[in-house]
Amino acid sequence: MEVFPLLLFLSFWWSRTWDLATADSIIHIGAIFDESAKKDDEVFRTAVGDLNQNEEILQTEKITFSVTFVDGNNPFQAVQEACELMNQGILALVSSIGCTSAGSLQSLADAMHIPHLFIQRSTAGTPRSGCGLTRSNRNDDYTLSVRPPVYLNEVILRVVTEYAWQKFIIFYDSEYDIRGIQEFLDKVSQQGMDVALQKVENNINKMITTLFDTMRIEELNRYRDTLRRAILVMNPATAKSFISEVVETNLVAFDCHWIIINEEINDVDVQELVRRSIGRLTIIRQTFPVPQNISQRCFRGNHRISSTLCDPKDPFAQNMEISNLYIYDTVLLLANAFHKKLEDRKWHSMASLSCIRKNSKPWQGGRSMLETIKKGGVNGLTGDLEFGENGGNPNVHFEILGTNYGEELGRGVRKLGCWNPVTGLNGSLTDKKLENNMRGVVLRVVTVLEEPFVMVSENVLGKPKKYQGFSIDVLDALSNYLGFNYEIYVAPDHKYGSPQEDGTWNGLVGELVFKRADIGISALTITPDRENVVDFTTRYMDYSVGVLLRRAEKTVDMFACLAPFDLSLWACIAGTVLLVGLLVYLLNWLNPPRLQMGSMTSTTLYNSMWFVYGSFVQQGGEVPYTTLATRMMMGAWWLFALIVISSYTANLAAFLTITRIESSIQSLQDLSKQTDIPYGTVLDSAVYQHVRMKGLNPFERDSMYSQMWRMINRSNGSENNVLESQAGIQKVKYGNYAFVWDAAVLEYVAINDPDCSFYTVGNTVADRGYGIALQHGSPYRDVFSQRILELQQSGDMDILKHKWWPKNGQCDLYSSVDAKQKGGALDIKSLAGVFCILAAGIVLSCLIAVLETWWSRRKGSRVPSKEAPALPNETAMSERSNAWPLRPCLKLGGNSWKNQASSHDLHHSAQLGRPLDDP
C-alpha cells in the first residue's frame, strides 16, 4: 500500500529532474547514495524542492540534480558513477555512503577539484566507526565531512568514569567494527579496569540457548554477575531483541545497570528500550537543538522547511535517520554558497570533466567554490552546520538519558546530562546524597484520607488540621532526618488519581502533574501508569489485595444440651426406655418375683417404667426383681445406659466449649468461585484497574481474576462498587457484601472495630508496594528512597508498622466467627435449655400436685363422715383390682396362697392407714 505512492513520487521527481536538466540552468549538483539509503534520496529531493520554491535564496535560479545509487562496499562502482556525474557538469558532489567507498571518492574529488560533501552512513543503524580519511594540509583536499567525527570513545570513557565502574562487558553486533572503540579499550586497560568483549550474533535466541547448553551452573552464575554492568554498542533493533532475551531467560537481575550508546536512537526507540529492560538503564544518543517556539520549528531564517521533516508528530519525521537530517542541511548549505557566489558575481560556470582522459584538467572554479562552502554556514535541522580548518563539522551534542533502579517494566526515563567536545559533561551521573542540607525547604504535600495511613487527629476551627497515621509517621521520619518542613492538604476530589478521557489526571496524582504539590503521600500504590507521569520513591511497605467480610455471628441455641445427639437418636432412646419398661413388666407378669417381707414395691407397669427411667439416668432405686430373666434384661439395659450416657457427656463437653462453624471463604479463589455474597471495590481505583487488566488479559492463566471481574463489572461497575472505601466498609458491616481493597487498610479496620465484626482474607504475595509520589524529575526522589532503605534496614520501619498494626490486637484478623477457639467457662446461654427443662418439670409437677389434691378432696367428699367404710368391700375392691396379676399364684400350694394373702393384707392395711387387726 505504501510502495505505489512512493513510486509515483519518484517518477514525478525524475520527470521534473529531466525537465530541469534540459533547461538552461547554471546550478547542477550530483548525489551518490548507498543502495539501502532510499530515505536519503527522498529527503534530498524534498530539500531541493523546498529551495527551488524559496526565491529569496536563489532568486530566479533553480537547482537541478542527478542522483545515482551504488553498492557501498564497491569503491570501483562509486568512482565510475562519480565520473559520469562529473561528465554531466556539476558544481558539487554529495555522497551518503560507508567508509569503504568514501576514500576512493575523496581521491577522485581531490583530483578533479570538485567539492565533495561526504555524509558518513552506517549499516542498518549500527554505531559509526571512524573512516580514517586522509587529511592533508595542502590546498588539494576537496572533501568536507558533514557529519561530526565519532566521539564514542570520549563519551563512553567519561560516563564509565562517572559511574566508577571497574568491571563490565561490552556487547556489539555483527555489523559493528570493533576497532571503532579501540582507543577506549586502551585507556580503560591502562586504568586497570576489567573489560570483556562479546559479539552478538544475528540469531540471538540461538546464542542464548547455546550459553545455557554449554555452561555449567557455576559458569552461568559468574556470567550473570558479569552482566550486572554492560555496554551495548549495537543498532536499536538488535538492542531491543537482546534485552528481551536476557530478561526473559533471567540472565539479568533488578540490580543490573546497562549503557546503550548509539547516535541513531530516536524517541520511540528510547521508550521501547526502557519498557523491555529491568534494573537501571543509561542511553547515550546524539541530539539536536529544537526551537522553543513551536511556530518556528519549520523556519530557519528566511527558509521554510517542509512540515513532513520538522513536525515531531509526523510519522516520517519520527522515523528519520541522522544522515537524512544532514543531507537536508547539506543542500541548504550549498544553496547559500551558490547565493553568495551569485551576489559576488564570481560565478564559475560548470565544466564537463572527463575522468578517463589522462590529460583531463580539473575544474578551474573548484577552489573558489570550495572556499565559499567552507566559509559559509547554516542553521538547519541539525543545528549549526559549519566547517573547521580541517574540513570537519565540530558541532555535536550528546544527550544522556536514564532510569533509576527498578523492579517494574516500563519505568519513566529522564535526562541525566549532556556532553559536547568543548565543555565536556554537563551534569552529574552519580546519585548525590542531600543528607541534612534540606533545612529551610518547605514542601507542599497532597494526601488522601485513608485509615491508618492518613487520618485527621485534630480539627480545631480556625487552625490548620493536624494529621496522623502510618504515612505521616514515615514523612515525619524523613523530615526529622533531612531537615525539611512541609504543608499538607487533602486532594480536592479525595481521589488517588486516574487518567481522564482528555489525557489529564485527577486526584492526588493530578496535583503533582500540574505541579500544585511537591510530593504526594497516602495509601498510594506504585503502578506503571502512574510512573509514566510522576516519580516514585522505593516502596516503604508491601501491598497486596485483600477482602473484608463480616464475621459469622454465633447463634444462641437454648437447647444446645440436646445437640450431641440427633433428633432420630433421641427418639430411639425414648422408644427404647418405653420398650424395656414394658418388657420388664411382662417378664414379671409371666414369672412373678418373690417380694420380701416389708417391701412396698408392686409390679405395676407404672413402677416398671419408672425403674427403667431411673436406672437410665443413673439414679438407682429399689430392685424388687429377683428373677433371672429380669436380671439379664436389666444387666443389658444398664450396659446400654452406661455407653449412651458416656457418649452424651463427651459430646456435650465438646459442643459447649468449641465452636465448629467455619466460613466457606478463606481466600480470593474462594471468593471468586461463589456468587452468594456480592463483592466489589472502589470504582476507577488502582484495585479496580488491576482486576480489570488481569481479568481481560486473554493470556492470564489464573481464571480467578476473570471471575472476579464479571462480578465487579456488573452493570458497568455501578451495582457492586462504591465511590470511596468508607462506603464499602459500612456496606460490609450492615449488609451481605464483601469489600475488595488494600489488605493493609482492611487489616487495620478489622483490628480496631469495636464489635470485632470483621475478618480479612487475601493474597499473601506482595506484587506491588506503597511509595511516595513526587513530581516528574524531582531532585528529592533518590534521597527519599535512600532514607527509606535505611529505615527498613535499621528496623525503625517495623516499629512504625507495629504501632498501627499490632500483633496482639483486640480482634482476631483471620477468624471467621465471633467465638473463642480455646476452652473456657460456660455461660448461661450454653445451659439455658437445661434450666428450661427443669422449669418445665417443676411447672408440670405443680400442676399434677394440684390435680391430685383436687381429686383426693373430691373423692373424700363422697364418703359419709360418721360411717367408716366396710373392710370386706374394700378388700373385695382390692382383690378385684389385683385379681388378674395374682391369678397365676392360685396354682401354688396353700402356704403360697397364705403368704400371698398375708402380703396383700399388709399392703391393703397400709393403704387404709391402720393395723391389719384393727376391727
CSV table of N, CA and C in Angstrom, one decimal, residues 15-63:
chain,number,residue,atom,x,y,z
A,15,SER,N,10.9,12.9,-13.6
A,15,SER,CA,10.5,13.7,-14.8
A,15,SER,C,10.8,15.1,-14.6
A,16,ARG,N,10.6,15.6,-13.4
A,16,ARG,CA,10.9,17.0,-13.1
A,16,ARG,C,12.4,17.3,-13.2
A,17,THR,N,13.3,16.3,-12.7
A,17,THR,CA,14.7,16.5,-12.8
A,17,THR,C,15.1,16.5,-14.3
A,18,TRP,N,14.5,15.6,-15.1
A,18,TRP,CA,14.9,15.6,-16.5
A,18,TRP,C,14.6,16.9,-17.2
A,19,ASP,N,13.4,17.5,-16.9
A,19,ASP,CA,13.0,18.7,-17.5
A,19,ASP,C,13.9,19.9,-17.0
A,20,LEU,N,14.3,19.9,-15.8
A,20,LEU,CA,15.1,20.9,-15.3
A,20,LEU,C,16.5,20.8,-15.9
A,21,ALA,N,17.0,19.6,-16.0
A,21,ALA,CA,18.3,19.3,-16.6
A,21,ALA,C,18.4,19.8,-18.0
A,22,THR,N,17.3,19.6,-18.7
A,22,THR,CA,17.3,20.1,-20.1
A,22,THR,C,17.2,21.6,-20.3
A,23,ALA,N,16.7,22.2,-19.2
A,23,ALA,CA,16.6,23.7,-19.2
A,23,ALA,C,17.9,24.3,-19.1
A,24,ASP,N,17.9,25.6,-19.3
A,24,ASP,CA,19.2,26.4,-19.2
A,24,ASP,C,19.4,26.8,-17.8
A,25,SER,N,20.0,25.8,-17.0
A,25,SER,CA,20.2,26.1,-15.6
A,25,SER,C,21.7,26.1,-15.4
A,26,ILE,N,22.2,27.0,-14.5
A,26,ILE,CA,23.6,27.1,-14.2
A,26,ILE,C,24.0,26.4,-12.9
A,27,ILE,N,23.0,25.8,-12.2
A,27,ILE,CA,23.2,25.2,-10.9
A,27,ILE,C,22.9,23.7,-11.1
A,28,HIS,N,23.9,22.9,-11.0
A,28,HIS,CA,23.6,21.4,-11.1
A,28,HIS,C,24.5,20.7,-10.1
A,29,ILE,N,24.0,19.9,-9.3
A,29,ILE,CA,24.7,19.1,-8.3
A,29,ILE,C,24.5,17.6,-8.5
A,30,GLY,N,25.4,16.8,-8.1
A,30,GLY,CA,25.3,15.4,-8.2
A,30,GLY,C,25.2,14.7,-6.8
A,31,ALA,N,24.6,13.6,-6.7
A,31,ALA,CA,24.4,12.9,-5.5
A,31,ALA,C,24.6,11.4,-5.7
A,32,ILE,N,25.4,10.8,-4.8
A,32,ILE,CA,25.6,9.3,-4.8
A,32,ILE,C,25.2,8.8,-3.4
A,33,PHE,N,24.2,7.8,-3.5
A,33,PHE,CA,23.7,7.3,-2.3
A,33,PHE,C,23.9,5.8,-2.2
A,34,ASP,N,24.0,5.2,-1.0
A,34,ASP,CA,24.0,3.8,-0.9
A,34,ASP,C,22.7,3.2,-1.3
A,35,GLU,N,22.7,1.9,-1.8
A,35,GLU,CA,21.5,1.3,-2.3
A,35,GLU,C,20.5,1.2,-1.2
A,36,SER,N,20.9,1.1,0.1
A,36,SER,CA,19.9,0.9,1.2
A,36,SER,C,19.4,2.3,1.7
A,37,ALA,N,19.9,3.4,1.1
A,37,ALA,CA,19.6,4.7,1.6
A,37,ALA,C,18.5,5.3,0.8
A,38,LYS,N,17.4,4.7,0.7
A,38,LYS,CA,16.3,5.2,-0.1
A,38,LYS,C,15.7,6.5,0.5
A,39,LYS,N,15.7,6.5,1.9
A,39,LYS,CA,15.2,7.7,2.5
A,39,LYS,C,16.1,8.9,2.4
A,40,ASP,N,17.4,8.7,2.2
A,40,ASP,CA,18.3,9.8,1.9
A,40,ASP,C,17.9,10.5,0.6
A,41,ASP,N,17.5,9.6,-0.4
A,41,ASP,CA,17.1,10.2,-1.7
A,41,ASP,C,15.9,11.0,-1.6
A,42,GLU,N,14.9,10.5,-0.8
A,42,GLU,CA,13.6,11.2,-0.6
A,42,GLU,C,13.9,12.6,0.1
A,43,VAL,N,14.7,12.6,1.1
A,43,VAL,CA,15.0,13.9,1.8
A,43,VAL,C,15.8,14.8,0.9
A,44,PHE,N,16.7,14.3,0.1
A,44,PHE,CA,17.5,15.1,-0.8
A,44,PHE,C,16.5,15.8,-1.8
A,45,ARG,N,15.6,15.1,-2.4
A,45,ARG,CA,14.7,15.7,-3.4
A,45,ARG,C,13.8,16.7,-2.7
A,46,THR,N,13.3,16.4,-1.5
A,46,THR,CA,12.5,17.3,-0.7
A,46,THR,C,13.2,18.6,-0.5
A,47,ALA,N,14.5,18.5,-0.1
A,47,ALA,CA,15.3,19.7,0.2
A,47,ALA,C,15.4,20.6,-1.1
A,48,VAL,N,15.7,19.9,-2.2
A,48,VAL,CA,15.9,20.7,-3.5
A,48,VAL,C,14.5,21.4,-3.8
A,49,GLY,N,13.4,20.6,-3.6
A,49,GLY,CA,12.1,21.2,-3.9
A,49,GLY,C,11.8,22.4,-3.0
A,50,ASP,N,12.2,22.3,-1.7
A,50,ASP,CA,11.9,23.5,-0.8
A,50,ASP,C,12.7,24.7,-1.2
A,51,LEU,N,14.0,24.5,-1.6
A,51,LEU,CA,14.8,25.6,-2.0
A,51,LEU,C,14.4,26.2,-3.3
A,52,ASN,N,14.0,25.4,-4.3
A,52,ASN,CA,13.5,26.0,-5.6
A,52,ASN,C,12.3,26.8,-5.4
A,53,GLN,N,11.5,26.6,-4.3
A,53,GLN,CA,10.4,27.4,-4.1
A,53,GLN,C,10.7,28.7,-3.3
A,54,ASN,N,11.9,28.8,-2.8
A,54,ASN,CA,12.3,29.9,-2.0
A,54,ASN,C,13.1,30.9,-2.9
A,55,GLU,N,12.4,31.9,-3.3
A,55,GLU,CA,13.0,32.9,-4.2
A,55,GLU,C,14.0,33.8,-3.6
A,56,GLU,N,14.0,33.9,-2.2
A,56,GLU,CA,14.9,34.8,-1.6
A,56,GLU,C,16.4,34.3,-1.6
A,57,ILE,N,16.6,33.0,-1.7
A,57,ILE,CA,18.0,32.5,-1.7
A,57,ILE,C,18.6,32.5,-3.1
A,58,LEU,N,17.9,31.8,-4.0
A,58,LEU,CA,18.5,31.7,-5.4
A,58,LEU,C,17.8,32.6,-6.4
A,59,GLN,N,16.9,33.3,-5.9
A,59,GLN,CA,16.2,34.3,-6.7
A,59,GLN,C,15.5,33.6,-7.9
A,60,THR,N,15.9,33.8,-9.1
A,60,THR,CA,15.3,33.2,-10.3
A,60,THR,C,16.0,31.9,-10.7
A,61,GLU,N,17.1,31.6,-10.1
A,61,GLU,CA,17.8,30.4,-10.4
A,61,GLU,C,17.1,29.2,-9.8
A,62,LYS,N,17.3,28.0,-10.4
A,62,LYS,CA,16.8,26.7,-9.9
A,62,LYS,C,17.9,25.7,-9.8
A,63,ILE,N,17.8,24.8,-8.9
A,63,ILE,CA,18.8,23.8,-8.7
A,63,ILE,C,18.3,22.6,-9.5
